[in-house]
XYZ file of N, CA, C and O in Angstrom:
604
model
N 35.907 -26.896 9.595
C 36.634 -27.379 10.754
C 37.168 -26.250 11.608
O 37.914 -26.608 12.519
N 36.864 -24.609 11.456
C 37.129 -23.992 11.993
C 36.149 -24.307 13.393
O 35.044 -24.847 13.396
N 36.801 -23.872 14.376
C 36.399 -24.070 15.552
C 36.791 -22.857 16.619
O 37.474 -21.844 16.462
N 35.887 -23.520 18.070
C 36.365 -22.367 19.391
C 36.528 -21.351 19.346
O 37.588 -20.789 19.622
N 35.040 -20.602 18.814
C 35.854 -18.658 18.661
C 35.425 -18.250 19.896
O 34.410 -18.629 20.480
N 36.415 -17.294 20.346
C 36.434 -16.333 22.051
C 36.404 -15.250 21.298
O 36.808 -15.352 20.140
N 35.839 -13.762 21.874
C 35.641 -12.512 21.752
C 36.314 -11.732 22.280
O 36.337 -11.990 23.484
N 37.014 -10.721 21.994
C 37.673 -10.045 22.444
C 36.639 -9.263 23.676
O 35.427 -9.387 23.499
N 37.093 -8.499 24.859
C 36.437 -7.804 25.453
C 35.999 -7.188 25.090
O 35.013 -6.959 25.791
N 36.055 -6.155 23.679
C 35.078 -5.221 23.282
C 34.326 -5.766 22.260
O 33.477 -4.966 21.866
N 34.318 -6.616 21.796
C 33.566 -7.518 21.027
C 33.913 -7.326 19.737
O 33.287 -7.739 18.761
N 34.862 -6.730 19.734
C 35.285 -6.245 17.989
C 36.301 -7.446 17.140
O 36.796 -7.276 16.026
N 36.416 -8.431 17.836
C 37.689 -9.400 17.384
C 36.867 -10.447 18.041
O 35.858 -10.347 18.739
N 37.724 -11.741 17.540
C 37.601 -13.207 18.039
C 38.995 -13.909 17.637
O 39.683 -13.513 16.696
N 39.191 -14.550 18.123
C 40.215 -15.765 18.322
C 39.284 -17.035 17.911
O 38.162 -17.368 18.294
N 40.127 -17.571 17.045
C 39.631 -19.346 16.931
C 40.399 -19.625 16.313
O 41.240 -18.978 15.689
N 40.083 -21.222 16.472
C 41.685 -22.513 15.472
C 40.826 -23.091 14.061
O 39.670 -23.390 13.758
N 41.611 -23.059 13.693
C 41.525 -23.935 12.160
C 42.945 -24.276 12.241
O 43.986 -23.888 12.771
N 42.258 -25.660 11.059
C 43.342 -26.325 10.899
C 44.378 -26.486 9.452
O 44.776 -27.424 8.762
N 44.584 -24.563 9.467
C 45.561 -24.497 8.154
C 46.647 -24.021 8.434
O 46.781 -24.135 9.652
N 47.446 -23.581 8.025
C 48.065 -24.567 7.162
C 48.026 -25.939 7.023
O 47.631 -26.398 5.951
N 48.498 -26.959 8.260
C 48.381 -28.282 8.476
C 48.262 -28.357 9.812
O 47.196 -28.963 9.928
N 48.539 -28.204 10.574
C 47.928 -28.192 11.690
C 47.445 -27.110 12.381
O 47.805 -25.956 12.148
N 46.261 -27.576 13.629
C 45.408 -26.604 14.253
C 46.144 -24.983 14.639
O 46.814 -24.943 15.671
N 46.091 -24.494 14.326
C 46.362 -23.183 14.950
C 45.550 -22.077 15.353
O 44.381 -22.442 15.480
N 45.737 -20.761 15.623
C 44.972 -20.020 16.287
C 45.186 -18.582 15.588
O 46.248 -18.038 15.284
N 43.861 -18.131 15.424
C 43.882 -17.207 13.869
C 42.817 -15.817 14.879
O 41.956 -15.943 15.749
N 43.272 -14.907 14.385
C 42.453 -13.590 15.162
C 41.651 -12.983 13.785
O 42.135 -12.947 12.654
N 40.512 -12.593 14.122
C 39.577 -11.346 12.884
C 38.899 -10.537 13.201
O 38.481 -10.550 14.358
N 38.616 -9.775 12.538
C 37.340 -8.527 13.353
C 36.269 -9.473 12.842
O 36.316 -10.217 11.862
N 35.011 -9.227 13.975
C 33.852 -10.062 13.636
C 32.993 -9.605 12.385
O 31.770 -9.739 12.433
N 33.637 -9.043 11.216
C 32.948 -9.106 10.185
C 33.951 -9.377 8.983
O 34.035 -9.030 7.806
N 34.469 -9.952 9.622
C 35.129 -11.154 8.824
C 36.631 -10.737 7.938
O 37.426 -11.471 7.351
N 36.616 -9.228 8.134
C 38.058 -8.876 7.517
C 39.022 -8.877 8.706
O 38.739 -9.030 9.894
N 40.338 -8.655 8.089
C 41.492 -8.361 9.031
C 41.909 -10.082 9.659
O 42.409 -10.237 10.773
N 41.600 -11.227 8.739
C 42.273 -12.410 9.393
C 43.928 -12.489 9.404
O 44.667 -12.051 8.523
N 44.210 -12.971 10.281
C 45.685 -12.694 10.664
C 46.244 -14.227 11.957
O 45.776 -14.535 13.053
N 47.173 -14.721 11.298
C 47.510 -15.754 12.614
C 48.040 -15.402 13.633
O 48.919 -14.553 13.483
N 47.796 -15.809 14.858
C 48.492 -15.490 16.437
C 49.067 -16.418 16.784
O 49.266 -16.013 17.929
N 49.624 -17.571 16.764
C 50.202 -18.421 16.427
C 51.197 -18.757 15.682
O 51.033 -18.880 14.468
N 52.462 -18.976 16.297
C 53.222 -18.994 14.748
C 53.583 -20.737 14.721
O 53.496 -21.635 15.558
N 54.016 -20.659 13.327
C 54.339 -21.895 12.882
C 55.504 -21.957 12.511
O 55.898 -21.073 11.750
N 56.729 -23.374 13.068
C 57.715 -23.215 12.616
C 57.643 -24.891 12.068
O 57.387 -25.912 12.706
N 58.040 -24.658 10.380
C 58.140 -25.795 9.466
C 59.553 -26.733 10.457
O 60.675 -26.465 10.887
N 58.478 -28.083 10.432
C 59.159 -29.445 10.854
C 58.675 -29.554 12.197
O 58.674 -30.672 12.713
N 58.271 -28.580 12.831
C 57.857 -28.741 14.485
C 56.584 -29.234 14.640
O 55.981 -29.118 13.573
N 55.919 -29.727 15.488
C 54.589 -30.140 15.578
C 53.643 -29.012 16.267
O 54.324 -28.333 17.035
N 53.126 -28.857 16.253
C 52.245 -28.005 17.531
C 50.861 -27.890 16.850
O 50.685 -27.418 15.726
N 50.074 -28.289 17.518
C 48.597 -28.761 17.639
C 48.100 -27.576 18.898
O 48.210 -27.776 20.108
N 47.504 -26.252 18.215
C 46.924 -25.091 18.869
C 45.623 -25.066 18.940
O 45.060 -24.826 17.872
N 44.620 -25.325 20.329
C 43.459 -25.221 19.940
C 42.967 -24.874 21.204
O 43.829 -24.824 22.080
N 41.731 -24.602 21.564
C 41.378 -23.775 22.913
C 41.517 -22.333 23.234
O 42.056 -22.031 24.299
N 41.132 -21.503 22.511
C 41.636 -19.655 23.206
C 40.648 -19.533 24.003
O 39.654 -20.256 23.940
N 40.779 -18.780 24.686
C 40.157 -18.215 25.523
C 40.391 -16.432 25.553
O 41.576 -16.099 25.543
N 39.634 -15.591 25.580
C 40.015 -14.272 25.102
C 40.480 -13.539 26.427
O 39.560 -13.367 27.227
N 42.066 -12.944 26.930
C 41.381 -12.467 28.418
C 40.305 -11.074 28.831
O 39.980 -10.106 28.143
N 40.127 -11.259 29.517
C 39.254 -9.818 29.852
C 40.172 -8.289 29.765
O 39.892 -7.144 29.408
N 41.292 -8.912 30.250
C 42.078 -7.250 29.762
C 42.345 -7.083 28.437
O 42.852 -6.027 28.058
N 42.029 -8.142 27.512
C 42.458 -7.914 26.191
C 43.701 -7.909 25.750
O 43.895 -7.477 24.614
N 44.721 -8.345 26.476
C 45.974 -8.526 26.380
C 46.775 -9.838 25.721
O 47.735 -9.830 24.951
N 46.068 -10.928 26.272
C 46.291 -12.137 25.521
C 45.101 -13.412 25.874
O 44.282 -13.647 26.762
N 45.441 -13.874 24.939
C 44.813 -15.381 24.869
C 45.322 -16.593 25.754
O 46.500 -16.756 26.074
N 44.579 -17.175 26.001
C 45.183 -18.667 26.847
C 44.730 -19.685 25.714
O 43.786 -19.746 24.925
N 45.300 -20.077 25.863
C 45.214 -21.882 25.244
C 45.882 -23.166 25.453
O 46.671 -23.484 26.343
N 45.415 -23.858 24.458
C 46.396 -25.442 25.196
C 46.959 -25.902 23.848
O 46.607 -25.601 22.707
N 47.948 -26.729 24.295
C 48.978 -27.156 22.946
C 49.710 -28.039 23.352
O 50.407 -28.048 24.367
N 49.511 -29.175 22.201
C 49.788 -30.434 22.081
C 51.000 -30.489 21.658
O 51.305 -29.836 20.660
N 52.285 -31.559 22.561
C 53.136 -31.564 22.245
C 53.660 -33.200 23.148
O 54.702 -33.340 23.790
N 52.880 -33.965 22.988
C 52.877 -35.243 23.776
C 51.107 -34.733 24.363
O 50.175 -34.464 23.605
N 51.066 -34.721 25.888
C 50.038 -34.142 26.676
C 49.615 -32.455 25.858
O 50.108 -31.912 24.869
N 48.731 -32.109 26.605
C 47.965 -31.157 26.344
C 48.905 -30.264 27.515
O 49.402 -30.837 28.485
N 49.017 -29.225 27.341
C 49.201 -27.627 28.340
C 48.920 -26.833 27.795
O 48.839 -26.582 26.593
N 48.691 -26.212 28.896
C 48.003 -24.480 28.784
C 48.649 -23.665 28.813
O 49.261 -23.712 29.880
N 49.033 -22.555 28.040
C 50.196 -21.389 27.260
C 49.224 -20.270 27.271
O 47.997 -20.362 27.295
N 49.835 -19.370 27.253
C 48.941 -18.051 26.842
C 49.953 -17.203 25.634
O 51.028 -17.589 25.174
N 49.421 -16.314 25.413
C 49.929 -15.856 23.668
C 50.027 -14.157 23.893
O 48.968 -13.741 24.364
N 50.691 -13.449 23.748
C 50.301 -11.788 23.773
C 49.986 -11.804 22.540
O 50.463 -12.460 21.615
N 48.900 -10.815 22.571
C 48.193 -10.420 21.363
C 49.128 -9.238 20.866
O 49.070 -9.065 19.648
N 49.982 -8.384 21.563
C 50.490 -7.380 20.734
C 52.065 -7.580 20.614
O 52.655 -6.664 20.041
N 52.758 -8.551 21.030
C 54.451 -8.795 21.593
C 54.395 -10.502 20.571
O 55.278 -10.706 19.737
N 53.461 -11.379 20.770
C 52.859 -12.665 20.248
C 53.829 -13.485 20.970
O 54.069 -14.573 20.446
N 54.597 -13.134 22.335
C 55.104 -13.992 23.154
C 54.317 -15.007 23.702
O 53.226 -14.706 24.186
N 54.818 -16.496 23.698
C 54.186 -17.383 24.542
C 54.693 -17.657 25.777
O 55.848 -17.302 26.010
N 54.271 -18.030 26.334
C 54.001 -18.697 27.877
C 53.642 -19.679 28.296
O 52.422 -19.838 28.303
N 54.545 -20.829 28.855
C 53.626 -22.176 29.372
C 53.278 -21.946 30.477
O 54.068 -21.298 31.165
N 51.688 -22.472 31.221
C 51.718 -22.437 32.333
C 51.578 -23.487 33.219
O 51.380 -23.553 34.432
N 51.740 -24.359 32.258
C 51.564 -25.872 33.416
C 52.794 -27.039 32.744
O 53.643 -26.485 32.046
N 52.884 -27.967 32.840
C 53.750 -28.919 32.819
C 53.713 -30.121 33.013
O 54.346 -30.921 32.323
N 52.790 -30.518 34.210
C 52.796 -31.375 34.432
C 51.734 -32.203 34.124
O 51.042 -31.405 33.492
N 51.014 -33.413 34.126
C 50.229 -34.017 33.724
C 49.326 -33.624 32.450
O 50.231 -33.076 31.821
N 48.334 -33.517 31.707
C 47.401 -32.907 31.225
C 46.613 -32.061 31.510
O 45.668 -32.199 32.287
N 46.973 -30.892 30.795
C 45.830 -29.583 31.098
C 45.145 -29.110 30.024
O 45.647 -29.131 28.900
N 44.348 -28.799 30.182
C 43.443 -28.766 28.799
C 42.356 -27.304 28.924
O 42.720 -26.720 29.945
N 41.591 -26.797 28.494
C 39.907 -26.142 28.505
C 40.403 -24.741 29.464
O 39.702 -24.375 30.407
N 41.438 -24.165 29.166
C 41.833 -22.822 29.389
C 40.506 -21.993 29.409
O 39.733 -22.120 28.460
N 40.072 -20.778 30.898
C 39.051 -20.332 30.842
C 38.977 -19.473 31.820
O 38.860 -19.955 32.947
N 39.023 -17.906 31.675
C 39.910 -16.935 31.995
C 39.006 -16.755 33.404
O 38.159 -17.649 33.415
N 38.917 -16.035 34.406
C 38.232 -15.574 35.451
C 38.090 -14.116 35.316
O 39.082 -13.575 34.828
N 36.866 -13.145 35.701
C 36.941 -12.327 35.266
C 37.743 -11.395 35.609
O 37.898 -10.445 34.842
N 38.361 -11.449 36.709
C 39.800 -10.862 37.526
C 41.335 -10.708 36.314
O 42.366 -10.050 36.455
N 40.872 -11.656 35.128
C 42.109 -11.605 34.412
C 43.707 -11.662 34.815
O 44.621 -10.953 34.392
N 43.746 -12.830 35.852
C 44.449 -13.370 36.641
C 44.650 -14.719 36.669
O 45.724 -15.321 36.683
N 42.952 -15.377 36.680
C 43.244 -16.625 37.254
C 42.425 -17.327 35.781
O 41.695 -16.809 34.937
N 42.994 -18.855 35.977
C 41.976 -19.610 34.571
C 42.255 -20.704 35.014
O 43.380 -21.189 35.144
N 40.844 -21.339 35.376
C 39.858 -22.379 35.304
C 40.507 -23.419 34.197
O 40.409 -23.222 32.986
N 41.289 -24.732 34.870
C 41.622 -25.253 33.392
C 40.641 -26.916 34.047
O 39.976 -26.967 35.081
N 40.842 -27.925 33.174
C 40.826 -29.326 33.258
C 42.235 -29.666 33.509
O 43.245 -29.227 32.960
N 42.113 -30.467 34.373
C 43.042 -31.274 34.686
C 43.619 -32.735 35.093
O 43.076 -33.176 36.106
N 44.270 -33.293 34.715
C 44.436 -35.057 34.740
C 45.650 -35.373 34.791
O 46.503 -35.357 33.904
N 45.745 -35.851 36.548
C 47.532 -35.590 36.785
C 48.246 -37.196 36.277
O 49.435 -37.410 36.045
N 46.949 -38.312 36.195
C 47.513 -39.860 36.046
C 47.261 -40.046 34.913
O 46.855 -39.077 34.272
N 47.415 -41.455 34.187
C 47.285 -41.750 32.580
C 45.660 -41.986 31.841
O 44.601 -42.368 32.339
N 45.912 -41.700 30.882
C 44.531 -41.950 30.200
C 43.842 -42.827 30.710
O 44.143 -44.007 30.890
N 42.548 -42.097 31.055
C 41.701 -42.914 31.399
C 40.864 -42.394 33.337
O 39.778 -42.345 33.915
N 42.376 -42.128 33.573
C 41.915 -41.661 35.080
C 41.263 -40.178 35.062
O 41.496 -39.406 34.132
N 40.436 -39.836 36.143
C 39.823 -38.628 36.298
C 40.437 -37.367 35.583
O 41.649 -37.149 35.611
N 39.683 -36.684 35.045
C 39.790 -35.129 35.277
C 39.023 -34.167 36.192
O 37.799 -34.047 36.166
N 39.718 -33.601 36.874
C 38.883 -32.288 37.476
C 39.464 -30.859 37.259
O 40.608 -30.612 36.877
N 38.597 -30.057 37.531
C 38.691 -28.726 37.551
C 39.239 -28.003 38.166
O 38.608 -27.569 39.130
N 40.966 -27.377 37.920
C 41.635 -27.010 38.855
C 41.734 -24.844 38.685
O 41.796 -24.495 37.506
N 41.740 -24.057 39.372
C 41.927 -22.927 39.076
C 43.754 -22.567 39.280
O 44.447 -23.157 40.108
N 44.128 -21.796 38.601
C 45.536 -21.779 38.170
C 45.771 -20.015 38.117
O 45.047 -19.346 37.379
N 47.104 -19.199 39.175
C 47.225 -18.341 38.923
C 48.188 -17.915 38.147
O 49.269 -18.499 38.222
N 48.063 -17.026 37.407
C 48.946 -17.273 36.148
C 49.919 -15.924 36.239
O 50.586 -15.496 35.296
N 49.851 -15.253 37.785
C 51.109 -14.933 38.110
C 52.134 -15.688 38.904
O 53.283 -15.684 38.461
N 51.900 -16.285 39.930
C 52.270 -17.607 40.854
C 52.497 -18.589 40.327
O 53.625 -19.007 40.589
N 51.919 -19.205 39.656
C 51.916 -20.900 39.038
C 51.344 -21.326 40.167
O 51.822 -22.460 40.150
N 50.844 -21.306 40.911
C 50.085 -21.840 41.954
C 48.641 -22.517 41.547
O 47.832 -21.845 40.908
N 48.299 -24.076 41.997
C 47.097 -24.496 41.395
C 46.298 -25.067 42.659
O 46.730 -25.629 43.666
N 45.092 -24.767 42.310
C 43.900 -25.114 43.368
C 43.079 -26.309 42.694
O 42.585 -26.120 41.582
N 42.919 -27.575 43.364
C 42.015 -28.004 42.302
C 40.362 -27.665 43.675
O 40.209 -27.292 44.839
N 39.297 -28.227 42.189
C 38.210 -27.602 42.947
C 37.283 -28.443 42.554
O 36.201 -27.868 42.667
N 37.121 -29.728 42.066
C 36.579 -30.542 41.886
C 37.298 -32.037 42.329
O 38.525 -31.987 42.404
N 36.734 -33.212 42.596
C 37.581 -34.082 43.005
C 36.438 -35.658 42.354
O 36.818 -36.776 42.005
N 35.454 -35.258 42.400
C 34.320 -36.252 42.187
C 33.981 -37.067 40.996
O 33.035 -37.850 41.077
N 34.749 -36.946 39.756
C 34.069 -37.806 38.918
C 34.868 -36.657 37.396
O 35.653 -35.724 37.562
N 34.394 -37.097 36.240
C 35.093 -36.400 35.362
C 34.915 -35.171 34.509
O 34.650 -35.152 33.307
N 35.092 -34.199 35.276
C 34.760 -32.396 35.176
C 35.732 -32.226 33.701
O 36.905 -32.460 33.407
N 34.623 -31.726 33.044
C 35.740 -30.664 32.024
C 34.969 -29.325 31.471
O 33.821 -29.233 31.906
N 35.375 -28.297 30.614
C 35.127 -27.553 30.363
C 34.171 -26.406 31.249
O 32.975 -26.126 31.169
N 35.023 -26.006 31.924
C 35.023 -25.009 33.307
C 34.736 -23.707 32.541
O 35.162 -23.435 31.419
N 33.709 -22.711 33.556
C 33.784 -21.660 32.424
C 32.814 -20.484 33.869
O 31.803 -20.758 34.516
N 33.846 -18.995 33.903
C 33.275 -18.266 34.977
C 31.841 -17.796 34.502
O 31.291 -17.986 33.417
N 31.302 -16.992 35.858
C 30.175 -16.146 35.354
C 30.782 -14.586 35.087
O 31.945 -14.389 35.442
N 30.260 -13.819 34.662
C 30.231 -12.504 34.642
C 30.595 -11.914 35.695
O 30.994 -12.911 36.297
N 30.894 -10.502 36.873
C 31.383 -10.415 38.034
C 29.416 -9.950 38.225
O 28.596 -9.368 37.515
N 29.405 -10.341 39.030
C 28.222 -10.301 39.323
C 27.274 -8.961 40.515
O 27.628 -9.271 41.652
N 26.720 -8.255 40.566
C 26.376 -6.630 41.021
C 25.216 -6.951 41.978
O 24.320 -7.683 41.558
N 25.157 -6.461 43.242
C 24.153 -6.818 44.098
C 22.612 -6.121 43.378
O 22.623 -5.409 42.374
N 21.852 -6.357 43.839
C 20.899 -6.290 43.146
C 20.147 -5.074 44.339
O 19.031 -4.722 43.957
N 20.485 -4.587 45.333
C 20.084 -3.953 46.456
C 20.707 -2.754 46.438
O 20.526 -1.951 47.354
């Protein structure tokens, strides 16, 4: 049931959730399998349902989403392990960094189950949100690479 591994920018680490102790959380390793360690903390009696990382490109922290009623999107320092909410309002979900390491691509669903999601971009110095889909039910948003003229 381990799930969602993201790569660190140098490819030497990953982020992903399993669901141990008892609920989902978010666990870091070098990709050969030593050095597991949680990024996530857990405090006995609280709920929190951690799942979604996303690795950023500066290597600084993770984004994710966490269940606490609705879904929101938090980010995590990888070296301080401070969190951060960055949304609030309605459901946000599918955290997904831009390669600017600024902005992240989430899902979003501002009315009750059942009504649309679309794809909103979110700056995660501002709190400022763009949505960028409007048509039907978008999820799991995800950038390209920065891309190099070919000329």
């Amino acid at each position: 049931e381990t799930t969602s591994p993201s790569f660190s920018p140098d490819g030497k680490q990953m982020v992903f959730m399993s669901p141990r102790p008892l609920t989902p959380q978010l666990f870091t390793m070098n990709v050969d399998g030593t050095g597991l360690r949680p990024l996530t903390p857990v405090v006995p009696g609280k709920r929190s349902y951690r799942t979604g990382p996303d690795w950023s490109p500066t290597g600084e922290e993770v984004a994710f989403q966490q269940q606490n009623g609705d879904f929101q999107v938090w980010t995590i320092g990888l070296k301080d392990r401070v969190m951060h909410q960055l949304t609030n309002e309605g459901e946000n979900e599918d955290p997904s960094w831009a390669p600017d390491g600024r902005h992240l691509s989430i899902t979003r669903r501002l009315g009750a189950i059942g009504d649309q999601r679309n794809i909103w971009v979110l700056d995660e110095k501002t709190g400022r949100l763009r949505q960028l889909t409007s048509s039907g039910d978008a999820r799991l948003s995800d950038w390209s690479p920065p891309l190099k003229a070919a000329f």
